[in-house]
mmCIF file with all atom_site columns, C-alpha atoms in Angstrom:
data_model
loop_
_atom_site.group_PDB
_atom_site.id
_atom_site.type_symbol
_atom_site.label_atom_id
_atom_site.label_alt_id
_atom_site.label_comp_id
_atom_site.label_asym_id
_atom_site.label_entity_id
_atom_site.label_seq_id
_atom_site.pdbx_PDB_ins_code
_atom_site.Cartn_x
_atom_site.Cartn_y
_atom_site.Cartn_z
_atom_site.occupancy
_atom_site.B_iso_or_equiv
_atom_site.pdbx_formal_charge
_atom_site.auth_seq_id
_atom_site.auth_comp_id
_atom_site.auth_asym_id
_atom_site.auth_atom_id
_atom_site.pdbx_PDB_model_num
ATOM 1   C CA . UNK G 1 1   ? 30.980 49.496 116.418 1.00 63.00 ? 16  UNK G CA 1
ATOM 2   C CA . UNK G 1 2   ? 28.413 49.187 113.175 1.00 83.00 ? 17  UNK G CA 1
ATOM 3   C CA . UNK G 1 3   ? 28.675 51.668 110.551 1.00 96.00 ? 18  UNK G CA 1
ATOM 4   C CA . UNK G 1 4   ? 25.639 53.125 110.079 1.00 98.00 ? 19  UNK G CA 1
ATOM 5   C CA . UNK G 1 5   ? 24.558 56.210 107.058 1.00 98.00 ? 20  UNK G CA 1
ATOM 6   C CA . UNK G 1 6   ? 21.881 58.104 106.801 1.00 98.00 ? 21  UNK G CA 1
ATOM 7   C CA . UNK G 1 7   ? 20.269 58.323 103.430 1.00 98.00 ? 22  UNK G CA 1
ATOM 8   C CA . UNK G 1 8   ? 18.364 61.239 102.541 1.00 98.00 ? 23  UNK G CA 1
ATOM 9   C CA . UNK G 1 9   ? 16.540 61.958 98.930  1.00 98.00 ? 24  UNK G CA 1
ATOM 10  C CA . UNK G 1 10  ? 13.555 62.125 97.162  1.00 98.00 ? 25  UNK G CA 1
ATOM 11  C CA . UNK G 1 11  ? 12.483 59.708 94.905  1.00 98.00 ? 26  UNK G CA 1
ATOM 12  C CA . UNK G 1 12  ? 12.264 61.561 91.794  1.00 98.00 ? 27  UNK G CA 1
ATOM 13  C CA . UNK G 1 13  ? 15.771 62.856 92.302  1.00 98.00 ? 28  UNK G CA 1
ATOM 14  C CA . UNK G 1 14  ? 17.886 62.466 88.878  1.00 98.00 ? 29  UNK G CA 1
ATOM 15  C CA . UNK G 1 15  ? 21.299 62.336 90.721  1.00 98.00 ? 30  UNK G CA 1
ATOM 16  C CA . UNK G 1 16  ? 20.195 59.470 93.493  1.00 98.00 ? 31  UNK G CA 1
ATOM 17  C CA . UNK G 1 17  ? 19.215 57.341 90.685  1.00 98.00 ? 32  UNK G CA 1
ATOM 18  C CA . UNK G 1 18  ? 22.345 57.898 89.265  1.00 98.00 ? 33  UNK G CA 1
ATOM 19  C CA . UNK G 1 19  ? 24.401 56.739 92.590  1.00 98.00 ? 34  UNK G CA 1
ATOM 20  C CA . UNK G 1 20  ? 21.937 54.548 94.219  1.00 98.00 ? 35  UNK G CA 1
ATOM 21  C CA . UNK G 1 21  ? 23.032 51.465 92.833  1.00 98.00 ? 36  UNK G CA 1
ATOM 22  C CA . UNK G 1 22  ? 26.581 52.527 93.487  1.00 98.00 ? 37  UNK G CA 1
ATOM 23  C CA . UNK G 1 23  ? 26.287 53.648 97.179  1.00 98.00 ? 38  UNK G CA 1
ATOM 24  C CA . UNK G 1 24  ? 24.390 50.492 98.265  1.00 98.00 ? 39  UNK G CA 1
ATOM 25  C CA . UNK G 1 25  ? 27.465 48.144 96.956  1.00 98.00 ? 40  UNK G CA 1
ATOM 26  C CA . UNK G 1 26  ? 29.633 50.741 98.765  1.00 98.00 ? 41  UNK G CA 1
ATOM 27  C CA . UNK G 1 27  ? 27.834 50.627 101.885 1.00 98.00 ? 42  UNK G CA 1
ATOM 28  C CA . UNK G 1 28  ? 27.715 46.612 101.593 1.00 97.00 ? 43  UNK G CA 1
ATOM 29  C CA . UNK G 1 29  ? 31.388 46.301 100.769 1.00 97.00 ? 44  UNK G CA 1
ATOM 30  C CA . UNK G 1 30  ? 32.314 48.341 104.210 1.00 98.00 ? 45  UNK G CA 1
ATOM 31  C CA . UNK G 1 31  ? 29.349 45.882 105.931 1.00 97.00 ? 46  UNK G CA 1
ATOM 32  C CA . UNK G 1 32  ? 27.657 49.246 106.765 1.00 98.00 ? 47  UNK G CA 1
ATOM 33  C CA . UNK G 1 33  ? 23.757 49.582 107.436 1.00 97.00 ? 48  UNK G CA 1
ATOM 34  C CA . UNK G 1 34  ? 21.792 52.098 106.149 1.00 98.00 ? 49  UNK G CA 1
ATOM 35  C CA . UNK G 1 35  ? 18.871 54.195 107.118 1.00 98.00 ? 50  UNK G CA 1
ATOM 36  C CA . UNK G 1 36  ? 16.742 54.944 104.450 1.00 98.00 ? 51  UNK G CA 1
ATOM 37  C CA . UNK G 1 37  ? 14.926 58.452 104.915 1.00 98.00 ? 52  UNK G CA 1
ATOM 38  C CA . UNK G 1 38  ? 12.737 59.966 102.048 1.00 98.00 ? 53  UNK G CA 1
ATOM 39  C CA . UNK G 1 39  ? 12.573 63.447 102.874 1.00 98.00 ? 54  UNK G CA 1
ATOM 40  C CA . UNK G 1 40  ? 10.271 66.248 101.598 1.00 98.00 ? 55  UNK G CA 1
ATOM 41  C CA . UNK G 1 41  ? 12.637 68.533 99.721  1.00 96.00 ? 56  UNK G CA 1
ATOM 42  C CA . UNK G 1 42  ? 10.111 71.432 98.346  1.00 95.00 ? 57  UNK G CA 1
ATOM 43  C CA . UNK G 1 43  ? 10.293 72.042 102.470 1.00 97.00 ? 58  UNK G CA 1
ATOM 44  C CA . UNK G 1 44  ? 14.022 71.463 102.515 1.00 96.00 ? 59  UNK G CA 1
ATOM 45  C CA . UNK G 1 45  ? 14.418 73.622 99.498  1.00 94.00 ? 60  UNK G CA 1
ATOM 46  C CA . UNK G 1 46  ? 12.336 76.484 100.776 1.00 93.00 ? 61  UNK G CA 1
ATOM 47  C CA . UNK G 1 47  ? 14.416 76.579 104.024 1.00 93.00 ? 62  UNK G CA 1
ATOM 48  C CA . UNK G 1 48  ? 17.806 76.221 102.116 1.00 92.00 ? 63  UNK G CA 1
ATOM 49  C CA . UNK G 1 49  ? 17.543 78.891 99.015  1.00 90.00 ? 64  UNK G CA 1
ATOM 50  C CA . UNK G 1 50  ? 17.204 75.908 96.839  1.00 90.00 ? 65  UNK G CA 1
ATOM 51  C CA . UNK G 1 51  ? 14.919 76.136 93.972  1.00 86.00 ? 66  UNK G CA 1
ATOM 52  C CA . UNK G 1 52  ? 12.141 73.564 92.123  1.00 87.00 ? 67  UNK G CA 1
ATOM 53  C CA . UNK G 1 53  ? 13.946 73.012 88.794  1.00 88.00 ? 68  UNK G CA 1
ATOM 54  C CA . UNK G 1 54  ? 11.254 75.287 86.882  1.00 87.00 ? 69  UNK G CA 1
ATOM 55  C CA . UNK G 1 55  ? 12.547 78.570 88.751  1.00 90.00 ? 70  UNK G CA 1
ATOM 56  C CA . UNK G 1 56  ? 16.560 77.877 87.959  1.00 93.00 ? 71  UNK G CA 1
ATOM 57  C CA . UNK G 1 57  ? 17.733 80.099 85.672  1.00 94.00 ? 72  UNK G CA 1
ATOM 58  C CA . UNK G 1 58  ? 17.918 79.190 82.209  1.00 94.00 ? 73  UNK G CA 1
ATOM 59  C CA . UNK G 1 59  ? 21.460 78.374 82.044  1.00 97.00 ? 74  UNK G CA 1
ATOM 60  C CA . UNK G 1 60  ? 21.458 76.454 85.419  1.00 95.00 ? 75  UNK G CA 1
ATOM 61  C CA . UNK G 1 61  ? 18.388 73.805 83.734  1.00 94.00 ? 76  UNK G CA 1
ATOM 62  C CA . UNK G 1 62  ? 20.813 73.636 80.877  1.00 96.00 ? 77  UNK G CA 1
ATOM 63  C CA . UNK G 1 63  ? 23.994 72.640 82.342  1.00 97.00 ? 78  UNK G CA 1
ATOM 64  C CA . UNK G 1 64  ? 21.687 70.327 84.525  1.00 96.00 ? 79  UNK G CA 1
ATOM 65  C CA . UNK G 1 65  ? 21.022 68.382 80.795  1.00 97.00 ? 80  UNK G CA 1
ATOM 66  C CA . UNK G 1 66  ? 24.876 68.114 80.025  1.00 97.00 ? 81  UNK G CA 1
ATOM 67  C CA . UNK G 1 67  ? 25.493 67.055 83.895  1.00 97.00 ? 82  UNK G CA 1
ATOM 68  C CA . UNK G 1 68  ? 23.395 64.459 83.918  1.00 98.00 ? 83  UNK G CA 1
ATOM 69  C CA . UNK G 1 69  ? 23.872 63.067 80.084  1.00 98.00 ? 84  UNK G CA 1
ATOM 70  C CA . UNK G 1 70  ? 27.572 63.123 81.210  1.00 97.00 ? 85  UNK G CA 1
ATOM 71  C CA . UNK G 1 71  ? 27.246 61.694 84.168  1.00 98.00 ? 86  UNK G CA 1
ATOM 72  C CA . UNK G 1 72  ? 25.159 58.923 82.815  1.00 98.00 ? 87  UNK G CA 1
ATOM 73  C CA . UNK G 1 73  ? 27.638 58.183 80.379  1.00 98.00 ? 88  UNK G CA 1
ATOM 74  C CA . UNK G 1 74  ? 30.614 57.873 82.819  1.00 97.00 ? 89  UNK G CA 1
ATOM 75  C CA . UNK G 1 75  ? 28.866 55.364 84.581  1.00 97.00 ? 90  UNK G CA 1
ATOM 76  C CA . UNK G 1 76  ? 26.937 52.963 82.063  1.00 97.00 ? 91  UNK G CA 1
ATOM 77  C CA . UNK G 1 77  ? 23.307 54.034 83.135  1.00 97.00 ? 92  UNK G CA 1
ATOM 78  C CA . UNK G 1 78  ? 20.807 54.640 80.733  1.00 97.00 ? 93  UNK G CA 1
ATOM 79  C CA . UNK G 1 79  ? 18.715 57.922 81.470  1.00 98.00 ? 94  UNK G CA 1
ATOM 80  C CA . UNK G 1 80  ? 15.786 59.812 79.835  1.00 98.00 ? 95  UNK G CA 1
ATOM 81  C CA . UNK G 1 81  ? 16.779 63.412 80.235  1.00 97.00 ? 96  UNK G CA 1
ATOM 82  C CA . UNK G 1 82  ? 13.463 64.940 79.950  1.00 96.00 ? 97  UNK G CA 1
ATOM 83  C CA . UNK G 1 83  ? 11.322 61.751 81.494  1.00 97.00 ? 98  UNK G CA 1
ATOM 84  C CA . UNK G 1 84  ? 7.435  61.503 80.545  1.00 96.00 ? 99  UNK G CA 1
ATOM 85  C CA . UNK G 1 85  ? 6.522  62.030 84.098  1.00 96.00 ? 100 UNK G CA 1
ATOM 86  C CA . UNK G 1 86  ? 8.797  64.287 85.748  1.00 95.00 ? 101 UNK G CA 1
ATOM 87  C CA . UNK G 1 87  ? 8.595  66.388 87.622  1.00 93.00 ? 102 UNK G CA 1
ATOM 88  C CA . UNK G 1 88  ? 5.557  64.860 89.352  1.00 96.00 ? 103 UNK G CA 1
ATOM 89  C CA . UNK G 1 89  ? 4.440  64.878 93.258  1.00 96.00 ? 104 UNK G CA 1
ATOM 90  C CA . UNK G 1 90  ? 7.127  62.733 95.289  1.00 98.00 ? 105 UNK G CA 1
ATOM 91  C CA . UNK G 1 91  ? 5.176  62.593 98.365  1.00 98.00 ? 106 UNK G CA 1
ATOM 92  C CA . UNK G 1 92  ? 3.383  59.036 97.809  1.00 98.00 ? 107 UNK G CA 1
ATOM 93  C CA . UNK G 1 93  ? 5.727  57.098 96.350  1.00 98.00 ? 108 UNK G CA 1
ATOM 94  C CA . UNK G 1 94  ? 8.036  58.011 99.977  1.00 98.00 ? 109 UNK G CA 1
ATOM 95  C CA . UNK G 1 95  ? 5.695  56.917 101.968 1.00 98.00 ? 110 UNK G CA 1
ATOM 96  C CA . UNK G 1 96  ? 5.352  53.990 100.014 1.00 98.00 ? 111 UNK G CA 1
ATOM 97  C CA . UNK G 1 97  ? 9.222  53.883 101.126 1.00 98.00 ? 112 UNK G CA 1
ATOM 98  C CA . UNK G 1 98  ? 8.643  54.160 104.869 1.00 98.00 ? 113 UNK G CA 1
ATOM 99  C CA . UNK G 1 99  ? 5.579  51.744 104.791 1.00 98.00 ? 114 UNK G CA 1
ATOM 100 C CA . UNK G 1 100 ? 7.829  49.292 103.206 1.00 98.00 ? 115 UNK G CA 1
ATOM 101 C CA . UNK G 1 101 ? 10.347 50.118 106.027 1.00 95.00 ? 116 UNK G CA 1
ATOM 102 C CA . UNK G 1 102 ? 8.115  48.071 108.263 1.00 90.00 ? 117 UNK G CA 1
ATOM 103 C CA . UNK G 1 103 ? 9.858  44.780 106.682 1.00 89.00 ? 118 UNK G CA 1
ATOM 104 C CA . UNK G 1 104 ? 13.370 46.075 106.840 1.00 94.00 ? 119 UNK G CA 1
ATOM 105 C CA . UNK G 1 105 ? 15.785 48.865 105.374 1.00 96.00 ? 120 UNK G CA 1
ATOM 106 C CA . UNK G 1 106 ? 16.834 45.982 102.505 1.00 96.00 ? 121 UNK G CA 1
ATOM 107 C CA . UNK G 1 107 ? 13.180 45.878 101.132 1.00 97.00 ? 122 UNK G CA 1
ATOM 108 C CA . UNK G 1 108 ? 13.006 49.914 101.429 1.00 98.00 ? 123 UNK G CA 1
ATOM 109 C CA . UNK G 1 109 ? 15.858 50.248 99.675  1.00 98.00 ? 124 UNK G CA 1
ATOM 110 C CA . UNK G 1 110 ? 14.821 47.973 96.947  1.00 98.00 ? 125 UNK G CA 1
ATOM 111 C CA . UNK G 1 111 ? 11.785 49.547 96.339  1.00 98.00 ? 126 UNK G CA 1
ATOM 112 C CA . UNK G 1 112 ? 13.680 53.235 96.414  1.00 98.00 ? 127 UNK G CA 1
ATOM 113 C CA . UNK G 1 113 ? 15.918 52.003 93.206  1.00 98.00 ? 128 UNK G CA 1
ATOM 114 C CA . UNK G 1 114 ? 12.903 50.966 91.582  1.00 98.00 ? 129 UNK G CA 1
ATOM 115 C CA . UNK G 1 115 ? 11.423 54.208 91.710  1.00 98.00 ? 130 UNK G CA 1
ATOM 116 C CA . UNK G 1 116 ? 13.924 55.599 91.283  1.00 98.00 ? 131 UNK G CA 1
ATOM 117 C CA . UNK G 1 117 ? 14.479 53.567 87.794  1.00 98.00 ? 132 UNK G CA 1
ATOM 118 C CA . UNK G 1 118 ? 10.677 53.945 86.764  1.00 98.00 ? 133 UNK G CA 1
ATOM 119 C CA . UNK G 1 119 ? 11.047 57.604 86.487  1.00 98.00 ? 134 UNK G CA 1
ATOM 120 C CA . UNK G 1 120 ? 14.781 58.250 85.146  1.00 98.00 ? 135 UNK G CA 1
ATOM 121 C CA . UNK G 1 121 ? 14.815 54.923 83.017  1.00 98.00 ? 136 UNK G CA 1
ATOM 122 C CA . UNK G 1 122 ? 10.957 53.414 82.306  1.00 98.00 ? 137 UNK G CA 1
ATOM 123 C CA . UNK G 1 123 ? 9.060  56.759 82.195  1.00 98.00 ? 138 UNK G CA 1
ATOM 124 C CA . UNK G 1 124 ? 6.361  55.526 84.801  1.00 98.00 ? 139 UNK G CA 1
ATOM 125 C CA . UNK G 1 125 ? 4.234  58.122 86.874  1.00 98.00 ? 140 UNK G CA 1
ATOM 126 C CA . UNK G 1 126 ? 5.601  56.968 90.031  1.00 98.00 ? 141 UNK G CA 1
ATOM 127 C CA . UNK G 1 127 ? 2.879  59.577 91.600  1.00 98.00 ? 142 UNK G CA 1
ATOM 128 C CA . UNK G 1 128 ? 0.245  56.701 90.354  1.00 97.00 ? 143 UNK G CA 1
ATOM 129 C CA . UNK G 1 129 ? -1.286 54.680 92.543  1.00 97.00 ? 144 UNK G CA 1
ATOM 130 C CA . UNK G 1 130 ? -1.552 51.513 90.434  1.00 98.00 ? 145 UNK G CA 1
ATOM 131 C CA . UNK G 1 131 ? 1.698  52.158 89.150  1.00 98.00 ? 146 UNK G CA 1
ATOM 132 C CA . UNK G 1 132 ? 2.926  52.015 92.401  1.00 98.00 ? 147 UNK G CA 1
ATOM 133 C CA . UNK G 1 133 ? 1.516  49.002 93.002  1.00 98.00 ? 148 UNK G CA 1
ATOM 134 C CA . UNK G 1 134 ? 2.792  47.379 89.960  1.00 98.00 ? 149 UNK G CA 1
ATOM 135 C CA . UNK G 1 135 ? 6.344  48.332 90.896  1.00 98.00 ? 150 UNK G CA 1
ATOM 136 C CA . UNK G 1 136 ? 6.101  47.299 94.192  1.00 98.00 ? 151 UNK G CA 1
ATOM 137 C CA . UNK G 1 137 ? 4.573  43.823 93.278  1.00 98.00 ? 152 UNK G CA 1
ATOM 138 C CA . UNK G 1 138 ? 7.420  43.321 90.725  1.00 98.00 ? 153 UNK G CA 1
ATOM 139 C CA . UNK G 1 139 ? 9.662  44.141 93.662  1.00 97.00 ? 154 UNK G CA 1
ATOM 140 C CA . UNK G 1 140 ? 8.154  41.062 95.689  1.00 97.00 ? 155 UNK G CA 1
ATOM 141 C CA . UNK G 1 141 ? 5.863  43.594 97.841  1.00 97.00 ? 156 UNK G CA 1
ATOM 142 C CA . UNK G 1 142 ? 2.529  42.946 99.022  1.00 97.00 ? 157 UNK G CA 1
ATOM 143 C CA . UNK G 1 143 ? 0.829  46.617 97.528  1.00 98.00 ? 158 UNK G CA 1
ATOM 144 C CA . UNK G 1 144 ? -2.179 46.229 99.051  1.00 98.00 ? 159 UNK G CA 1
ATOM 145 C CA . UNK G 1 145 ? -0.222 46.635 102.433 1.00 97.00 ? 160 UNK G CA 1
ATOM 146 C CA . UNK G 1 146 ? 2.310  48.870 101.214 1.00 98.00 ? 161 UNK G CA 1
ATOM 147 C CA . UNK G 1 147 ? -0.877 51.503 100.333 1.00 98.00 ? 162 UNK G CA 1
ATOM 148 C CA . UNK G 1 148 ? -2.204 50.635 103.377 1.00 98.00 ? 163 UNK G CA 1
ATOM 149 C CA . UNK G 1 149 ? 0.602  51.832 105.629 1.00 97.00 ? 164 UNK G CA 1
ATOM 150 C CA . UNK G 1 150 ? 1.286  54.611 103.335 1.00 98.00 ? 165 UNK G CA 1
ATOM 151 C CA . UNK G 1 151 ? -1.801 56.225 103.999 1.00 98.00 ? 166 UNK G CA 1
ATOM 152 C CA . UNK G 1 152 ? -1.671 55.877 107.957 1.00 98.00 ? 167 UNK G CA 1
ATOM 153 C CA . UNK G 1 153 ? -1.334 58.533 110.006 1.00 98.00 ? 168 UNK G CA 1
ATOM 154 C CA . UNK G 1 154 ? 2.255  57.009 111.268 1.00 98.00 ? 169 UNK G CA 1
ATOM 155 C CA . UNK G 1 155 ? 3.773  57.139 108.097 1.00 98.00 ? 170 UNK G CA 1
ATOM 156 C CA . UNK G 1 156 ? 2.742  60.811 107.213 1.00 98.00 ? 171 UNK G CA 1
ATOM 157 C CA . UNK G 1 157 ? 3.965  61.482 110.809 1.00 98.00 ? 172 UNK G CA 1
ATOM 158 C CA . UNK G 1 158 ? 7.523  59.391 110.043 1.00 98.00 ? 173 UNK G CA 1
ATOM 159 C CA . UNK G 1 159 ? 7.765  61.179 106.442 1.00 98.00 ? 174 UNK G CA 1
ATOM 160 C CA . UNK G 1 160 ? 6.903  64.684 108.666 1.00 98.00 ? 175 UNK G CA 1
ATOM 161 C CA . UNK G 1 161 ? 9.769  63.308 110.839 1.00 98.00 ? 176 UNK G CA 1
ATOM 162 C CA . UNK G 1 162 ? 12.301 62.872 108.986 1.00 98.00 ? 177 UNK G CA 1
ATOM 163 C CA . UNK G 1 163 ? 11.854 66.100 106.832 1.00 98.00 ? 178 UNK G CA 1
ATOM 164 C CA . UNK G 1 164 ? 12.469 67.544 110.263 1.00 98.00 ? 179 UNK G CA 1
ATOM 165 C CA . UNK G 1 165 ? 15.370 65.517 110.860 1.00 98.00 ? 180 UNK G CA 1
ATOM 166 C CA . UNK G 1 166 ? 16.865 66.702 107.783 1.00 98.00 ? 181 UNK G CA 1
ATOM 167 C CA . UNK G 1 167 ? 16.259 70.273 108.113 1.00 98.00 ? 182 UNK G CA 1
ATOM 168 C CA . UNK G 1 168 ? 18.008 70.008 111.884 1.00 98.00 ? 183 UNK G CA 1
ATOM 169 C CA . UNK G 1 169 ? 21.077 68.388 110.171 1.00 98.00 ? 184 UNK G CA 1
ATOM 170 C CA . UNK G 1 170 ? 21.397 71.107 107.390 1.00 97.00 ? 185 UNK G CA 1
ATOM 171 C CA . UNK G 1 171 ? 20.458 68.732 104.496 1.00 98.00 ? 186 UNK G CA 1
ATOM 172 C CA . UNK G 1 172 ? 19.826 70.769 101.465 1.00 97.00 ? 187 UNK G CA 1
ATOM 173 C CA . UNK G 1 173 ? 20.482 68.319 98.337  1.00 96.00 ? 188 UNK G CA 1
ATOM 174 C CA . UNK G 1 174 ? 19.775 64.982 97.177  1.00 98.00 ? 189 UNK G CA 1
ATOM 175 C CA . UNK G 1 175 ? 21.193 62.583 97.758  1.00 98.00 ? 190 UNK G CA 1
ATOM 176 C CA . UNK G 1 176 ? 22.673 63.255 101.093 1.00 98.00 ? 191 UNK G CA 1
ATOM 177 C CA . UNK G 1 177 ? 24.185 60.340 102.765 1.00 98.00 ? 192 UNK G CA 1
ATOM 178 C CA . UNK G 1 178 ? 25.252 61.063 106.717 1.00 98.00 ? 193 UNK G CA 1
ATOM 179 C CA . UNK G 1 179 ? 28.195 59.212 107.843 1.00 98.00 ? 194 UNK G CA 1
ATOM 180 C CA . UNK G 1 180 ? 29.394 59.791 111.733 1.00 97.00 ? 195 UNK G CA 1
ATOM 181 C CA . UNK G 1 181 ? 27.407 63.385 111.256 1.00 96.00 ? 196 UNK G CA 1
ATOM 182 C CA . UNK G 1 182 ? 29.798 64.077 108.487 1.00 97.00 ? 197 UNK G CA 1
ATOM 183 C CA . UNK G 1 183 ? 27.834 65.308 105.200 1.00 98.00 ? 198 UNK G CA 1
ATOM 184 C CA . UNK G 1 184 ? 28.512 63.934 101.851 1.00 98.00 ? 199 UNK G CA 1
ATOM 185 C CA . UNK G 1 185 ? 26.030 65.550 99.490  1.00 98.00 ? 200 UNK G CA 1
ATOM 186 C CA . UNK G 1 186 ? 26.032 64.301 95.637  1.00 97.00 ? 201 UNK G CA 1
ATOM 187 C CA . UNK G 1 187 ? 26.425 60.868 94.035  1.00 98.00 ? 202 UNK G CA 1
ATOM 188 C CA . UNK G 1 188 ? 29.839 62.557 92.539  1.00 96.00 ? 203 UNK G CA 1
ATOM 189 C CA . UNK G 1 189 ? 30.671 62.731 96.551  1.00 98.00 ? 204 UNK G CA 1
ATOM 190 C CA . UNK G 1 190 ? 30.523 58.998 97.079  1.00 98.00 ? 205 UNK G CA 1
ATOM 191 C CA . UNK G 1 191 ? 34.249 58.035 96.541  1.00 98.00 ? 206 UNK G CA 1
ATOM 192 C CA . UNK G 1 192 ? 34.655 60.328 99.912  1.00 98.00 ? 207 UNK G CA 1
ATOM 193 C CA . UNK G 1 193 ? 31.960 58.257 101.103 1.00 98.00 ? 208 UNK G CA 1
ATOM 194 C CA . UNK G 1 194 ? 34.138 55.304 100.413 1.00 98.00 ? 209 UNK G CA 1
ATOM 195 C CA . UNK G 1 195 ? 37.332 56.421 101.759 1.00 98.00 ? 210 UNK G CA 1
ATOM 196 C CA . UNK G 1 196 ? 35.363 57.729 105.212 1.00 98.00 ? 211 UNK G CA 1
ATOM 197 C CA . UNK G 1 197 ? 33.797 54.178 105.477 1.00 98.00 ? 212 UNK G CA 1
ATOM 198 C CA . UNK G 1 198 ? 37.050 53.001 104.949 1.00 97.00 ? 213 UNK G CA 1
ATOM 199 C CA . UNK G 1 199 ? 39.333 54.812 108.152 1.00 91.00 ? 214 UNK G CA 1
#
């Protein structure tokens, strides 16, 4: 039977730049597939008790700072702690996401760690239009399609969807990967990850 995980974030999520990289040669290693779902997490959060980082508590957005640094540090990936453009709207680069979807999980994927990297690493406004078209041409992706499709009513309806999806399966964080229904929520979770892909 293929060994399939669900991958749920945002792409201006700190911590799923931080394991993105790392989960897809995880998920490659056990030959799994994976489902990439960009997920609307100012619903998820308002369902959850989760807060938008600008309502934490003082000494929750600091320890965030060391987290992170530290984190970065322990694996070998730059980061700007404070980016240029963050926080900013996630909405349209995910459907840029799911509009790529229409040419496979591999290119949706691809274009995820990009954003991902433009944000936490280049300090691009990935809630730009033409800046979303320059990082999905540099990605090999035909923009002019990818806005397109991410302004159709079937990708609002998939992005809808899958916010849905995630709220029915108690996601609450990102990144949440979904492995045979069993939650693993945090890039510091994906040795678990590992181990479950491996049984």
């Amino acid at each position: 039977m293929s060994k399939l995980i669900d991958y749920y974030f945002t792409p201006v999520s700190p911590y799923t730049y931080l394991g993105h990289d790392r989960f897809l040669e995880i998920a490659a290693r056990h030959d799994a597939n994976v489902a990439v779902k960009p997920v609307d997490y100012g619903r998820i959060f308002a369902a959850s008790g989760g807060l938008p980082l600008k309502q934490r508590a003082p000494q929750r957005q600091a320890y965030r700072l060391v987290e992170l640094e530290r984190w970065a540090k322990h694996l070998g990936k730059s980061i700007h702690l404070r980016p240029k453009h963050f926080p900013v709207p996630p909405d349209a680069a995910a459907k840029w996401i799911i509009a790529a979807q229409a040419r496979g999980e591999a290119d949706a994927a691809r274009l995820s760690g990009a954003l991902l990297r433009a944000v936490w690493t280049e300090e691009r406004d990935i809630s730009d239009a033409p800046t979303l078209a320059a990082i999905a041409t540099e990605q090999g992706l035909d923009p002019t399609v990818l806005a397109a499709g991410s302004a159709s009513p079937e990708v609002a309806f998939r992005y809808d969807a899958l916010t849905q999806e995630a709220l029915g399966r108690q996601i609450f964080g990102a990144p949440t990967y979904v492995y045979r229904d069993e939650l693993f929520w945090g890039q510091d979770r994906l040795d678990f990850l590992d181990r479950a892909l491996a049984k």
